[in-house]
Amino acid sequence: MNQTEPDFWVLEYVTITKDARTGLVVAIGGTEQAADILQRTGGFLSAPGPRGDYHRLPHGLPIEQQRLKATGASHALLAAGHSVHLDPALNMLATPDGDRDAALRYLTQLAERVSAAETSSAVAEVLTEVAAPVHGLLPLTREVIVRAWITASDLQGAAPGEEPEPIARLGSTANSLSEAARVVLHARNHAARRTQPPATAPAPAPAPAAGRAQSPVSRRR
């Protein structure tokens, strides 16, 4: 018996997220009833878009106000029976340390994975997570250090090359992280080529017991 797929009214789904290009909090999709809820409970404004009207929060709202209005609107929509996806970054009810806890769990999992690795390729996979050129842990950490160096220098009004010694050392620390990532990637490439454990030499044959003559021909009685 052939089963047909059910009909879904995709436009009835509402997505509330933050546009990466403009920084605006936008709500896409939904019915006229959803639009009414967005405007009344969240202060969203209607705006024309290339594929129809959408809603957005006003320009210049502080981040906490954006989160408060987006969370309030999403819960009002859910209470009215609408299906809603709320960007976790806008959810006021999310655990404040959720991102940090997730990062700690990720590092713990990497340590457990590499401890339990049974092949060189499995070790190489973990080292890739650590030092991959774009999204590896070391390059991302280096990016944080570089931005901290630049921001701290700007806040103190220091010209390039004239930063206080503790801040200037952030630059050398960033270089050290780059070198560390290079070393880890080199080790990763070496491990990736060793997919099998090295072969062991065969054990030598046991020596004959002392005092026993070995004759190739058995004696007849």
CSV table of C-alpha atoms in Angstrom, one decimal, residues 15 18 42 57 73 78 213:
chain,number,residue,atom,x,y,z
A,15,THR,CA,11.5,31.5,12.5
A,18,LYS,CA,19.3,37.4,14.1
A,42,GLY,CA,7.3,41.6,20.7
A,57,LEU,CA,12.7,44.5,15.6
A,73,ALA,CA,7.1,36.8,21.1
A,78,LEU,CA,3.7,28.9,21.0
A,213,ALA,CA,70.4,-35.2,21.9
